[in-house]
mmCIF file of C-alpha atoms and ligand atoms in Angstrom:
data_model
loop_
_atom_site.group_PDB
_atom_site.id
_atom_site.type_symbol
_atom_site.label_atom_id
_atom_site.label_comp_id
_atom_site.label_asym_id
_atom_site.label_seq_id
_atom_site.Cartn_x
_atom_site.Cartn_y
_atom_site.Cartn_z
ATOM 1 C CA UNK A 1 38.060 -24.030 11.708
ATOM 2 C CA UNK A 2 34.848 -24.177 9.516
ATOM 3 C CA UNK A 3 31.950 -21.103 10.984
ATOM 4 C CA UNK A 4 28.848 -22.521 11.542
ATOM 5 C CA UNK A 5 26.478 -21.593 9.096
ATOM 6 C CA UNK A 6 23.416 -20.063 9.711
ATOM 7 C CA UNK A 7 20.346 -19.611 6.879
ATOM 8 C CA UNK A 8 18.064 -16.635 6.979
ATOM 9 C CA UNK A 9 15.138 -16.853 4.932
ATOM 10 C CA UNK A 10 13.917 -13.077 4.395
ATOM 11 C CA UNK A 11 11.126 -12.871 3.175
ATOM 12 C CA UNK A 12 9.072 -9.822 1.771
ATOM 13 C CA UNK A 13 6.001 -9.203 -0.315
ATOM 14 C CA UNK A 14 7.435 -9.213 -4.106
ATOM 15 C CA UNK A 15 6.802 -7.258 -7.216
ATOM 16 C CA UNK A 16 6.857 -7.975 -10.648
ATOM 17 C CA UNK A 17 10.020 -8.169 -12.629
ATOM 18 C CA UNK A 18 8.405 -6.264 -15.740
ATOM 19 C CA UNK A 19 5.274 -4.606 -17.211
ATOM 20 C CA UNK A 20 4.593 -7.960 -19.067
ATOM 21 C CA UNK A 21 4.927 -9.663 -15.670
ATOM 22 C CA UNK A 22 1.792 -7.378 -14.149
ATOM 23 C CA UNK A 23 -0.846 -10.220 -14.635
ATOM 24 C CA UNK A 24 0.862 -13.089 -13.028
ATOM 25 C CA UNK A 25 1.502 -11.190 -10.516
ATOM 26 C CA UNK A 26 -1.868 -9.965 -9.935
ATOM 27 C CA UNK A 27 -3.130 -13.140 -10.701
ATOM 28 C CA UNK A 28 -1.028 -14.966 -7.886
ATOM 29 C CA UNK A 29 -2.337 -11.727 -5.557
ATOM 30 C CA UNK A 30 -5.874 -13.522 -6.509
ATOM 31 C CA UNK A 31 -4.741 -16.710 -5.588
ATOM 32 C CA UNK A 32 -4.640 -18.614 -9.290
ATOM 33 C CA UNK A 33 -7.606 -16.130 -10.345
ATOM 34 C CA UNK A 34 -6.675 -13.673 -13.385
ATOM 35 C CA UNK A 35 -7.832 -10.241 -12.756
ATOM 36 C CA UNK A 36 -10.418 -8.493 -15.394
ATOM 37 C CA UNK A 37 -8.410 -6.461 -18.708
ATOM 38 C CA UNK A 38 -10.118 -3.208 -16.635
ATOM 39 C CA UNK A 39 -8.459 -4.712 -13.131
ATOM 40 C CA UNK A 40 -5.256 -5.377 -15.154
ATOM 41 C CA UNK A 41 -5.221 -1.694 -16.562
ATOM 42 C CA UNK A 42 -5.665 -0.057 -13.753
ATOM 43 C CA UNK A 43 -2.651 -1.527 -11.663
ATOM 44 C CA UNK A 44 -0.488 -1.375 -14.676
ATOM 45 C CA UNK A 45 -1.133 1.976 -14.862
ATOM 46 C CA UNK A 46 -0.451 2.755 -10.978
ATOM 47 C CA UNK A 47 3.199 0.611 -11.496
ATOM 48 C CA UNK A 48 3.537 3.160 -14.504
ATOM 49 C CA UNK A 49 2.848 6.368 -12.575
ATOM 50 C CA UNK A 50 4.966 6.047 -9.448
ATOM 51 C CA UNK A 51 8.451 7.545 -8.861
ATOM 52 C CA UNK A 52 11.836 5.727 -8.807
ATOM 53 C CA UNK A 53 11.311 3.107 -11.817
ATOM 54 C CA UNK A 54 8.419 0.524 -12.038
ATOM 55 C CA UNK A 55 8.828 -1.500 -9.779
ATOM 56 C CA UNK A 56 11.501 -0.365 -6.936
ATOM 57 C CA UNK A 57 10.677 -2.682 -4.115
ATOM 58 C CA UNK A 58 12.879 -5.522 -5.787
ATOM 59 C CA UNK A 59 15.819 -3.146 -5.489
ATOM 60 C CA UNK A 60 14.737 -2.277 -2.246
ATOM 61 C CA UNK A 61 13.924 -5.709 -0.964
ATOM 62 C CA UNK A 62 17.852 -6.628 -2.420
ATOM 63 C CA UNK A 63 19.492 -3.966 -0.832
ATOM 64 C CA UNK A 64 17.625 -5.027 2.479
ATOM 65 C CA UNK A 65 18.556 -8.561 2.680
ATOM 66 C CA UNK A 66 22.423 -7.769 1.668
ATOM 67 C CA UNK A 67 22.525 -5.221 4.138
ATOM 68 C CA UNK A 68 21.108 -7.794 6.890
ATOM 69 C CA UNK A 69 23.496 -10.271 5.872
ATOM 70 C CA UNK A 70 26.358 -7.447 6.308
ATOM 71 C CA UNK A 71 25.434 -6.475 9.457
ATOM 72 C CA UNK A 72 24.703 -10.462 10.772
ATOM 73 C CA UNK A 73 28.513 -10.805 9.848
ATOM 74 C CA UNK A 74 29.739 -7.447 11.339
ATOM 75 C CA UNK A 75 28.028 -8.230 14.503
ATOM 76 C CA UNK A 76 28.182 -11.885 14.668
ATOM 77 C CA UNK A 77 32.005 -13.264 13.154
ATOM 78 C CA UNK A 78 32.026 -16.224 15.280
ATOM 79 C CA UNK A 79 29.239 -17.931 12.695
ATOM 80 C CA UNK A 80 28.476 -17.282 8.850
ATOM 81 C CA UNK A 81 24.957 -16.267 8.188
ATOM 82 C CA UNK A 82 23.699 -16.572 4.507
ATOM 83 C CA UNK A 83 20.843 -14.563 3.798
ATOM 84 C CA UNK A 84 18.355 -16.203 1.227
ATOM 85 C CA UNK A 85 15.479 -14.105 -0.547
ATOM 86 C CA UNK A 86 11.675 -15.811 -0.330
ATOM 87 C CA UNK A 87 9.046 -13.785 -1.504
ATOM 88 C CA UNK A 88 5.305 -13.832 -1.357
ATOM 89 C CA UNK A 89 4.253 -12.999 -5.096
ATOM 90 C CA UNK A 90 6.930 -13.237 -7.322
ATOM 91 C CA UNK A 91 9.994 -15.102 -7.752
ATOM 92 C CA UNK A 92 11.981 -16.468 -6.098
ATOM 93 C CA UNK A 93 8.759 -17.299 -3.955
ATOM 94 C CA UNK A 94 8.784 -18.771 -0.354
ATOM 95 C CA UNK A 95 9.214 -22.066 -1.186
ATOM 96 C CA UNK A 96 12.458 -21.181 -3.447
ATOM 97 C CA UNK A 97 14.217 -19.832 -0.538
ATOM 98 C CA UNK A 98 13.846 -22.748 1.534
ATOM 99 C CA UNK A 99 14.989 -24.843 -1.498
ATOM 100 C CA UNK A 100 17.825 -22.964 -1.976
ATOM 101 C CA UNK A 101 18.759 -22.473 1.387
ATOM 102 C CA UNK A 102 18.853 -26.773 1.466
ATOM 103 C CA UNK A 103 20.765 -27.071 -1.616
ATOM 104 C CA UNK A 104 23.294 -24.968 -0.339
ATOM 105 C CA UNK A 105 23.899 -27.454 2.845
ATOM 106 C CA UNK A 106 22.104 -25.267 4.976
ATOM 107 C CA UNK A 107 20.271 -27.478 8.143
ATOM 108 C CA UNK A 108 19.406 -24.964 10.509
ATOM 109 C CA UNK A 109 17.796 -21.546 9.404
ATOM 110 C CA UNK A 110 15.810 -18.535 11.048
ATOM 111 C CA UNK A 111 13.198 -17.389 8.869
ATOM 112 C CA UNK A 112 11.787 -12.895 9.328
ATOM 113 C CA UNK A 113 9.437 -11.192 7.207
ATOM 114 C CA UNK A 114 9.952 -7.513 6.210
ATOM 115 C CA UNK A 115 7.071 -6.388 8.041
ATOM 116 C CA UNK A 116 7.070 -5.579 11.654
ATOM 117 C CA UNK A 117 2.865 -6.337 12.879
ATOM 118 C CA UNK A 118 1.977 -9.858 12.824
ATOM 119 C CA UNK A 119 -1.145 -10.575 11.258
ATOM 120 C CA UNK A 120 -2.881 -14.232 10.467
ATOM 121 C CA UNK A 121 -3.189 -12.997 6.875
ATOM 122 C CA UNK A 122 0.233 -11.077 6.583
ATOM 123 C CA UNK A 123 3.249 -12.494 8.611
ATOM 124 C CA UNK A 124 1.611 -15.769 9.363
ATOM 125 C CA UNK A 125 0.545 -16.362 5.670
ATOM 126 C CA UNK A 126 4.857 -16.402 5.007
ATOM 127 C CA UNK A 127 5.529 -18.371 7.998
ATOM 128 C CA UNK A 128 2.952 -20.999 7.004
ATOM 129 C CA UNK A 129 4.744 -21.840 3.408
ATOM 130 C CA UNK A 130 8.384 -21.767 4.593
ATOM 131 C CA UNK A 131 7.280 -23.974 7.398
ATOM 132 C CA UNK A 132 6.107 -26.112 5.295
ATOM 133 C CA UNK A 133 8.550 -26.453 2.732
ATOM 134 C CA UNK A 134 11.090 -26.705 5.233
ATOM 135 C CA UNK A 135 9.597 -29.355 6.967
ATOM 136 C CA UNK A 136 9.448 -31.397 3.405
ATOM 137 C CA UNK A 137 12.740 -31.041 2.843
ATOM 138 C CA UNK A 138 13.903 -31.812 6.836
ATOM 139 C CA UNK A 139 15.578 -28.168 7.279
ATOM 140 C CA UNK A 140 15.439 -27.306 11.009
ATOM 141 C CA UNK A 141 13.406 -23.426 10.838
ATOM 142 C CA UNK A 142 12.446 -21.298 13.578
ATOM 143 C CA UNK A 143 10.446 -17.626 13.304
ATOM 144 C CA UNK A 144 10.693 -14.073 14.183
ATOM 145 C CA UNK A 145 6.986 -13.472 13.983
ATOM 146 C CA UNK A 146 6.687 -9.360 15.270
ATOM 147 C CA UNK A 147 9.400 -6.635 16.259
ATOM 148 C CA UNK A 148 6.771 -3.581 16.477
ATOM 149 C CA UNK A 149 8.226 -2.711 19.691
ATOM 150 C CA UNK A 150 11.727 -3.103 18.900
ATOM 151 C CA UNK A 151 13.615 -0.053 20.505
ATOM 152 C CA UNK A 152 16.237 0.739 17.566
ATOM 153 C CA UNK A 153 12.865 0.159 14.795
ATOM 154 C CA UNK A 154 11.120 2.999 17.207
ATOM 155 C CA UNK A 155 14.345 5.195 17.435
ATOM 156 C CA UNK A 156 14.514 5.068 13.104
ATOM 157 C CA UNK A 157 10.756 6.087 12.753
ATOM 158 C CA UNK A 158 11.054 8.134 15.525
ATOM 159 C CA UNK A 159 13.507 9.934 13.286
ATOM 160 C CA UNK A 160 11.711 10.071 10.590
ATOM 161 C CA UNK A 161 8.147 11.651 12.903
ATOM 162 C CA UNK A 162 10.569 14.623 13.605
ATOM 163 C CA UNK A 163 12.371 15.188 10.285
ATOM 164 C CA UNK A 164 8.634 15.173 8.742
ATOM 165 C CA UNK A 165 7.797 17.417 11.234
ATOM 166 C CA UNK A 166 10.143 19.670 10.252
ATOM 167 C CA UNK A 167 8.823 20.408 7.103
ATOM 168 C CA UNK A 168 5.945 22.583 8.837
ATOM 169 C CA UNK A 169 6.666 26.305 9.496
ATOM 170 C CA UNK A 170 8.043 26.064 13.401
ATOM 171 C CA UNK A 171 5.058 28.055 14.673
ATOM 172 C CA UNK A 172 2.505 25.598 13.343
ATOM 173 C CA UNK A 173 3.940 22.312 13.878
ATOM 174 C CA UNK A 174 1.470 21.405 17.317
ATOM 175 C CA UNK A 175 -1.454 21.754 15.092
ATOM 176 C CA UNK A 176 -0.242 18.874 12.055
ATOM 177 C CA UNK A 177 -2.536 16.037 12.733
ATOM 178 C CA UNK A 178 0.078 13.047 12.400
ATOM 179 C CA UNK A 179 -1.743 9.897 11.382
ATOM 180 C CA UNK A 180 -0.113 6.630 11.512
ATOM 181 C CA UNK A 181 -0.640 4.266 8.965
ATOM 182 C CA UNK A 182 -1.110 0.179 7.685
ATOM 183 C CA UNK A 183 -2.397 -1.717 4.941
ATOM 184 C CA UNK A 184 -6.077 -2.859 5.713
ATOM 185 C CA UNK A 185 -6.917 -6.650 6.131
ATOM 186 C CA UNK A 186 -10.532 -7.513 5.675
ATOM 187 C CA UNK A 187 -12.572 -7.343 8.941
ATOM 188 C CA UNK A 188 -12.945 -10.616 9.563
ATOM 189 C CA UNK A 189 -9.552 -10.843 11.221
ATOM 190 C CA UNK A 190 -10.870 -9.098 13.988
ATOM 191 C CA UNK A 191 -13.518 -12.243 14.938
ATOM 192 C CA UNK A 192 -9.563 -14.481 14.354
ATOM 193 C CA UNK A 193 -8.895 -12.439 17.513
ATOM 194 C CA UNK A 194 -5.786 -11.477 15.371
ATOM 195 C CA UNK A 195 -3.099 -9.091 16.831
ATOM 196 C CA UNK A 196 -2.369 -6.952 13.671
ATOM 197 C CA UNK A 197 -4.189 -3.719 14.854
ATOM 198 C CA UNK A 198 -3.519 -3.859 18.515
ATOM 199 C CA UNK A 199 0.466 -3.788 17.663
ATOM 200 C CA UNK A 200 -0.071 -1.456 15.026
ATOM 201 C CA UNK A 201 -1.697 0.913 17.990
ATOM 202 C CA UNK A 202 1.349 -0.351 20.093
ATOM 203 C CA UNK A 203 3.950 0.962 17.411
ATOM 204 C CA UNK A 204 1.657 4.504 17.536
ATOM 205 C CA UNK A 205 1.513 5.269 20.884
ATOM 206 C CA UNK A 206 5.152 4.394 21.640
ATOM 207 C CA UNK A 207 6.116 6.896 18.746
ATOM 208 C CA UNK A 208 3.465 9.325 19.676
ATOM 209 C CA UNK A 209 5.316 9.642 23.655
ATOM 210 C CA UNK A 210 8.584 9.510 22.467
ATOM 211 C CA UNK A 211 7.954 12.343 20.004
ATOM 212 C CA UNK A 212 5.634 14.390 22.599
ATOM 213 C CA UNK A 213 2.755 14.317 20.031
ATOM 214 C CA UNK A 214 -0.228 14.835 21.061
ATOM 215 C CA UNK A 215 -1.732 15.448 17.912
ATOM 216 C CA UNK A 216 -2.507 11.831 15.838
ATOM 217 C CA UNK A 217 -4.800 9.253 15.058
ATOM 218 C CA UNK A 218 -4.347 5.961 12.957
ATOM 219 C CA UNK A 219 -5.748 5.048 9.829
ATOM 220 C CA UNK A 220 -5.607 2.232 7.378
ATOM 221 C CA UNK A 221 -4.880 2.370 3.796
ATOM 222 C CA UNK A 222 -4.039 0.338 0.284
ATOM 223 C CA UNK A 223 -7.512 -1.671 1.562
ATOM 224 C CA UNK A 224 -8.769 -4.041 -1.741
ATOM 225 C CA UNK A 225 -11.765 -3.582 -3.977
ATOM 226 C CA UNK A 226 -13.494 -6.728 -2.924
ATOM 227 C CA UNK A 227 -17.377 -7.539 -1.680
ATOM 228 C CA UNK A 228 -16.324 -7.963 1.817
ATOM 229 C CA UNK A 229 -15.091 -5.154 4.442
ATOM 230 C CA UNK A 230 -12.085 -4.109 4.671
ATOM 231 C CA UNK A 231 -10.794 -2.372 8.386
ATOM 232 C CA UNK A 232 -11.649 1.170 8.245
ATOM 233 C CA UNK A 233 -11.558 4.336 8.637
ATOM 234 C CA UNK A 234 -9.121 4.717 5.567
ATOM 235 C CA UNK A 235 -6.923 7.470 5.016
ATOM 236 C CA UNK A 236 -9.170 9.049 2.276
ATOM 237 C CA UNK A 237 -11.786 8.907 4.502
ATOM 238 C CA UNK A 238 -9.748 10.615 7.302
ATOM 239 C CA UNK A 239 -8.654 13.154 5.938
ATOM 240 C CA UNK A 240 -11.734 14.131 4.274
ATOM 241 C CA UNK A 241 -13.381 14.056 7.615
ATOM 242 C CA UNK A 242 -10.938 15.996 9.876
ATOM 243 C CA UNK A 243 -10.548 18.875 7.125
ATOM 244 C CA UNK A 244 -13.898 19.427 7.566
ATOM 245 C CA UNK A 245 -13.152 19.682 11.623
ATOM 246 C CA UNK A 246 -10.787 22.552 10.735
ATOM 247 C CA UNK A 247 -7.326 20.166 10.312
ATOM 248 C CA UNK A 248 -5.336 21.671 7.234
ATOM 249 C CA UNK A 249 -1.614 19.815 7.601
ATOM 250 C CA UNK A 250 -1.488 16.299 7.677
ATOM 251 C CA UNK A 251 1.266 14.218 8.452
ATOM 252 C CA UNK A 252 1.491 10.441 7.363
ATOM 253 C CA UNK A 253 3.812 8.006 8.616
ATOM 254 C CA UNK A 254 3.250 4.321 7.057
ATOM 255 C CA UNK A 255 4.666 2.208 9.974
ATOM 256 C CA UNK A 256 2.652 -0.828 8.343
ATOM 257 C CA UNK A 257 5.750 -0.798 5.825
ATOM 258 C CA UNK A 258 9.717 -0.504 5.416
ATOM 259 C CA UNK A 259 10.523 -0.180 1.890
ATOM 260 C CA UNK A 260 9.514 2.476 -1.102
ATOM 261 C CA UNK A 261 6.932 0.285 -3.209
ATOM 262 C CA UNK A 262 3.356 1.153 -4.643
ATOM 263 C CA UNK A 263 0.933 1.601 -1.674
ATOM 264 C CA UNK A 264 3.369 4.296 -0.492
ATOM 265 C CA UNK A 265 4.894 5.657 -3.531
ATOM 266 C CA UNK A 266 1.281 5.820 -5.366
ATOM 267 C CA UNK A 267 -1.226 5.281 -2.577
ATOM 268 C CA UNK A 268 0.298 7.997 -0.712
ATOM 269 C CA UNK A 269 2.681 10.281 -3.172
ATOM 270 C CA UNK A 270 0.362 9.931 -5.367
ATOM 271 C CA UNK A 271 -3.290 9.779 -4.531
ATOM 272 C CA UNK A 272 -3.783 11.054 -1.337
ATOM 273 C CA UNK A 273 -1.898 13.717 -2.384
ATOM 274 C CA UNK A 274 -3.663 14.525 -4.762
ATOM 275 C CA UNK A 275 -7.107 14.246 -1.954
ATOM 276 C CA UNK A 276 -4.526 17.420 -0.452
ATOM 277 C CA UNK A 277 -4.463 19.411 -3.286
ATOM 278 C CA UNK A 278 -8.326 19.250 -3.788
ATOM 279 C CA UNK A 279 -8.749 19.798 -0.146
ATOM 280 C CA UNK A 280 -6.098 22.329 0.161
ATOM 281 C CA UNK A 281 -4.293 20.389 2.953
ATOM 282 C CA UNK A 282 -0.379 20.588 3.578
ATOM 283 C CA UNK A 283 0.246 16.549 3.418
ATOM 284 C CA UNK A 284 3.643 15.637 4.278
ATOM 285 C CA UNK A 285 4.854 11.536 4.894
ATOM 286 C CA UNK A 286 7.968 9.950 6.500
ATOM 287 C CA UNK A 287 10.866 8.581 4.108
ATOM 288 C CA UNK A 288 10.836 5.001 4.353
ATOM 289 C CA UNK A 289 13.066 2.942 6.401
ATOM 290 C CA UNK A 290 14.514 1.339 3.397
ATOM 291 C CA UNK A 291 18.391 0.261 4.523
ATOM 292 C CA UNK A 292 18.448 2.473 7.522
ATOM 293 C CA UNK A 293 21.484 1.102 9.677
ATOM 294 C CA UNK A 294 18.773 1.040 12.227
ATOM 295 C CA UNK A 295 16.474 -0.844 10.755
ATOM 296 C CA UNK A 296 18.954 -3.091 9.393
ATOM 297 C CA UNK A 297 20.122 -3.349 13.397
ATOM 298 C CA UNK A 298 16.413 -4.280 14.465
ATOM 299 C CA UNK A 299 16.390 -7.299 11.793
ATOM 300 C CA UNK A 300 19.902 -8.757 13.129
ATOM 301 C CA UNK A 301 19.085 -8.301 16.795
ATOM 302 C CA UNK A 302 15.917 -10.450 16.507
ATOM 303 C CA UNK A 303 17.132 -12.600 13.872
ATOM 304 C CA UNK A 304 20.050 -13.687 16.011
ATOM 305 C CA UNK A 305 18.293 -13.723 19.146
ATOM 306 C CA UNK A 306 15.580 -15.867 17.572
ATOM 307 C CA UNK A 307 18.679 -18.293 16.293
ATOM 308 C CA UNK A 308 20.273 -18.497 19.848
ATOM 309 C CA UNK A 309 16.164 -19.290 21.604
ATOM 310 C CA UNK A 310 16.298 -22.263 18.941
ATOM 311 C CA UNK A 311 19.957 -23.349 18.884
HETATM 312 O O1 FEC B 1 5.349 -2.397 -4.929
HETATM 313 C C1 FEC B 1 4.827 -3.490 -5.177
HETATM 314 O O2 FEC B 1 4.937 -4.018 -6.283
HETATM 315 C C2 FEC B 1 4.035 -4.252 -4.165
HETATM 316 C C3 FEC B 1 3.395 -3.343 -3.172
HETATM 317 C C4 FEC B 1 2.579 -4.099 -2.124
HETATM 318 C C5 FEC B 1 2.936 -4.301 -0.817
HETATM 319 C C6 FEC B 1 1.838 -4.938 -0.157
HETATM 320 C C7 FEC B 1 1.832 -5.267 1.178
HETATM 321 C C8 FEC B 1 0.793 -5.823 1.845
HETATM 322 N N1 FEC B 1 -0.354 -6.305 1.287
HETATM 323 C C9 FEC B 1 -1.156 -6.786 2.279
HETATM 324 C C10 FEC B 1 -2.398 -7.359 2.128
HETATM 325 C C11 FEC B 1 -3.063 -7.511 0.931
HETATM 326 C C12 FEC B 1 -4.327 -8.188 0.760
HETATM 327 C C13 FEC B 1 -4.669 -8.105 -0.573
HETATM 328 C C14 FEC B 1 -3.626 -7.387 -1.235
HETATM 329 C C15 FEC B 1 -3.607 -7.083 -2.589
HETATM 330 C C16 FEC B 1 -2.606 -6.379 -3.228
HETATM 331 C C17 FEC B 1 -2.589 -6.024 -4.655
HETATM 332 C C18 FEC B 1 -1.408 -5.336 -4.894
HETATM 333 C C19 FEC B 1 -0.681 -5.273 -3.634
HETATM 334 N N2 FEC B 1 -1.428 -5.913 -2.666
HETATM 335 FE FE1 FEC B 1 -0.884 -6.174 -0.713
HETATM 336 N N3 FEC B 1 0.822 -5.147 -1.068
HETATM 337 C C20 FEC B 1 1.262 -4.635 -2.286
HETATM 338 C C21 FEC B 1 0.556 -4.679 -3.468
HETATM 339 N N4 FEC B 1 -2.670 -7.040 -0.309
HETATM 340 C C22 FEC B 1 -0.921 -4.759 -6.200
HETATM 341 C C23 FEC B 1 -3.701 -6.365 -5.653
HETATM 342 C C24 FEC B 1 -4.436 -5.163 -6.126
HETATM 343 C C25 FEC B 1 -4.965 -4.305 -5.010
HETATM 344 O O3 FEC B 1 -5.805 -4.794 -4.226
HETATM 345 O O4 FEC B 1 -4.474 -3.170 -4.919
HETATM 346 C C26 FEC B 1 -5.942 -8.687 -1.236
HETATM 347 C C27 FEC B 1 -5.623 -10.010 -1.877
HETATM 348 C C28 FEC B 1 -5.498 -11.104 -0.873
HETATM 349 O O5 FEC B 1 -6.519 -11.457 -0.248
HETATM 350 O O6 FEC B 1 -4.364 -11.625 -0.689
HETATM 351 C C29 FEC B 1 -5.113 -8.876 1.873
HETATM 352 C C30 FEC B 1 -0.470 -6.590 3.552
HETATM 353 C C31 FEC B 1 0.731 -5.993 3.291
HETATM 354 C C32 FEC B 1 1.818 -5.532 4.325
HETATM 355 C C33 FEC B 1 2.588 -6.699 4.846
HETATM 356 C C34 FEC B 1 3.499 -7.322 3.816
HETATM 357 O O7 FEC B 1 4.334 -6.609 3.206
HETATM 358 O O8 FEC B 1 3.367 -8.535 3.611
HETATM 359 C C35 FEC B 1 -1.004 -6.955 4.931
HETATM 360 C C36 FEC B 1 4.232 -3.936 -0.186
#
């Protein structure tokens, strides 16, 4: 007998494929608007300074959706799930997942973005296009909109806290100041009433009592250089401030993202550590979650709950 086949649409941010693909890139980021030869130079030259290759979140984003797919199938044999790539910037975008997911004789699909907080501007800005093109084309989608709270997503940062932690001499580990951290939206989401930063304090305090720490504080980061106001205090900013209240090891732990890409690999490898050095602060950060069996779990176990809600 023929399996059932299920589409997932996974979709996550996107990179470019190349140094020569930096401005359309950028200039999709600015929604059809090119950015300035100084704006262009100085992203190509943050792609050119971080770790790992140019542009590692496309291998990352790959490995993630195969390793989805693998454990779907491992967990779930009775039905087939095919996995299909959409991302946000770069190719293949949104749209081209859905498309692809229809040519392939797909009619019913479950659509999850790499990115645990829901936000108006993040998570529902995905959500919005595939819903759309899958509604052209007649393909039967439902969501997974947030798993911030997901118990096996908690137990792999929760990891991560402690093996961080572990990187300060054992005598001084109660006085690391461990700030949790997301990419900044501009302000106005807060009038939207938008959920984003409440479940991004959710994720924080759950990790912060399962860890014992007493110790934290969240701050945003990555926020953009535009006119309007971005959600502060950024991590800069922090850390700036609570050196100056005596705090000299720092622990950051991203929980705004899963993969190894530029706002951790140079916003945090790179430039606040460099903030550390000229403050003479200890700064330590959590490894990503990347392909962590765990995290990997947390996608299937919403994905195929989400399936069964809309089957
Ligand atoms: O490694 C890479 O190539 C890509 C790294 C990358 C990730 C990422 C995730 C998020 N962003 C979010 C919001 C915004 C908003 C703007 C914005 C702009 C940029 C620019 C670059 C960039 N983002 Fe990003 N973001 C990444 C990279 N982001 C590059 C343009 C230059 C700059 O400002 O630095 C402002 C433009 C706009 O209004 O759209 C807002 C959010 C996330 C986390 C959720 C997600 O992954 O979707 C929120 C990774």
């Amino acid at each position: 007998m023929t399996k059932r086949r299920i589409g997932v649409l996974v979709m996550s941010y996107g990179t470019p494929e190349s140094l020569d693909g930096v401005e359309a890139y950028y200039t999709h980021i600015r929604r059809g608007h090119p950015p300035t030869p100084e704006q262009l130079h100085e992203l190509t030259a943050r792609y050119e300074a971080i770790v790992g290759g140019f542009f590692p979140l496309r291998e990352n984003t790959n490995k993630q959706v195969k390793g989805l797919e693998a454990t779907l199938r491992e967990e779930h044999p009775e039905v087939e799930f095919v996995c299909y790539q959409g991302l946000k910037h770069a190719q293949p975008y949104v749209e081209d997942g859905v498309e692809n997911m229809v040519k392939d004789g797909i009619t019913e699909a479950v659509g999850i973005v790499l990115a645990p907080h829901y936000s108006t501007m993040s998570v529902g800005g995905y959500v919005k296009r595939a819903k759309e093109k899958a509604e052209e084309l007649g393909l039967h989608m439902s969501f997974v909109l947030e798993y911030h709270l997901h118990p096996k997503l908690l137990d792999a940062l929760q990891v991560r806290v402690e093996k961080a932690l572990s990187k300060f001499a054992e005598g001084e580990r109660d006085q690391v100041r461990v700030i949790f951290t997301a990419h900044s939206l501009p302000e106005k989401i807060l009038e939207m009433k938008d959920p984003y930063p409440d479940q991004l304090l959710a994720t924080s305090k759950a990790l912060a009592e399962r860890v014992g720490l007493t110790n934290w504080q969240f701050g945003w980061q990555s926020a953009g250089q535009t006119a309007m106001p971005w959600l502060g205090p950024d991590i800069l900013d922090v850390m700036r401030t609570i050196k100056e209240e005596g705090v000299d090891k720092i622990l950051l732990c991203p929980i705004g993202f899963v993969s190894d890409h530029l706002e951790v690999l140079y916003d945090i490898d790179i430039e606040a550590q460099a903030l550390a050095r000229e403050l003479g602060v200890h700064l330590e950060r959590t490894a990503s979650l990347n392909t962590d069996p765990l995290y990997m779990e947390t996608l299937s176990d919403v994905v195929y709950k989400k399936w069964q809600e809309a089957a």
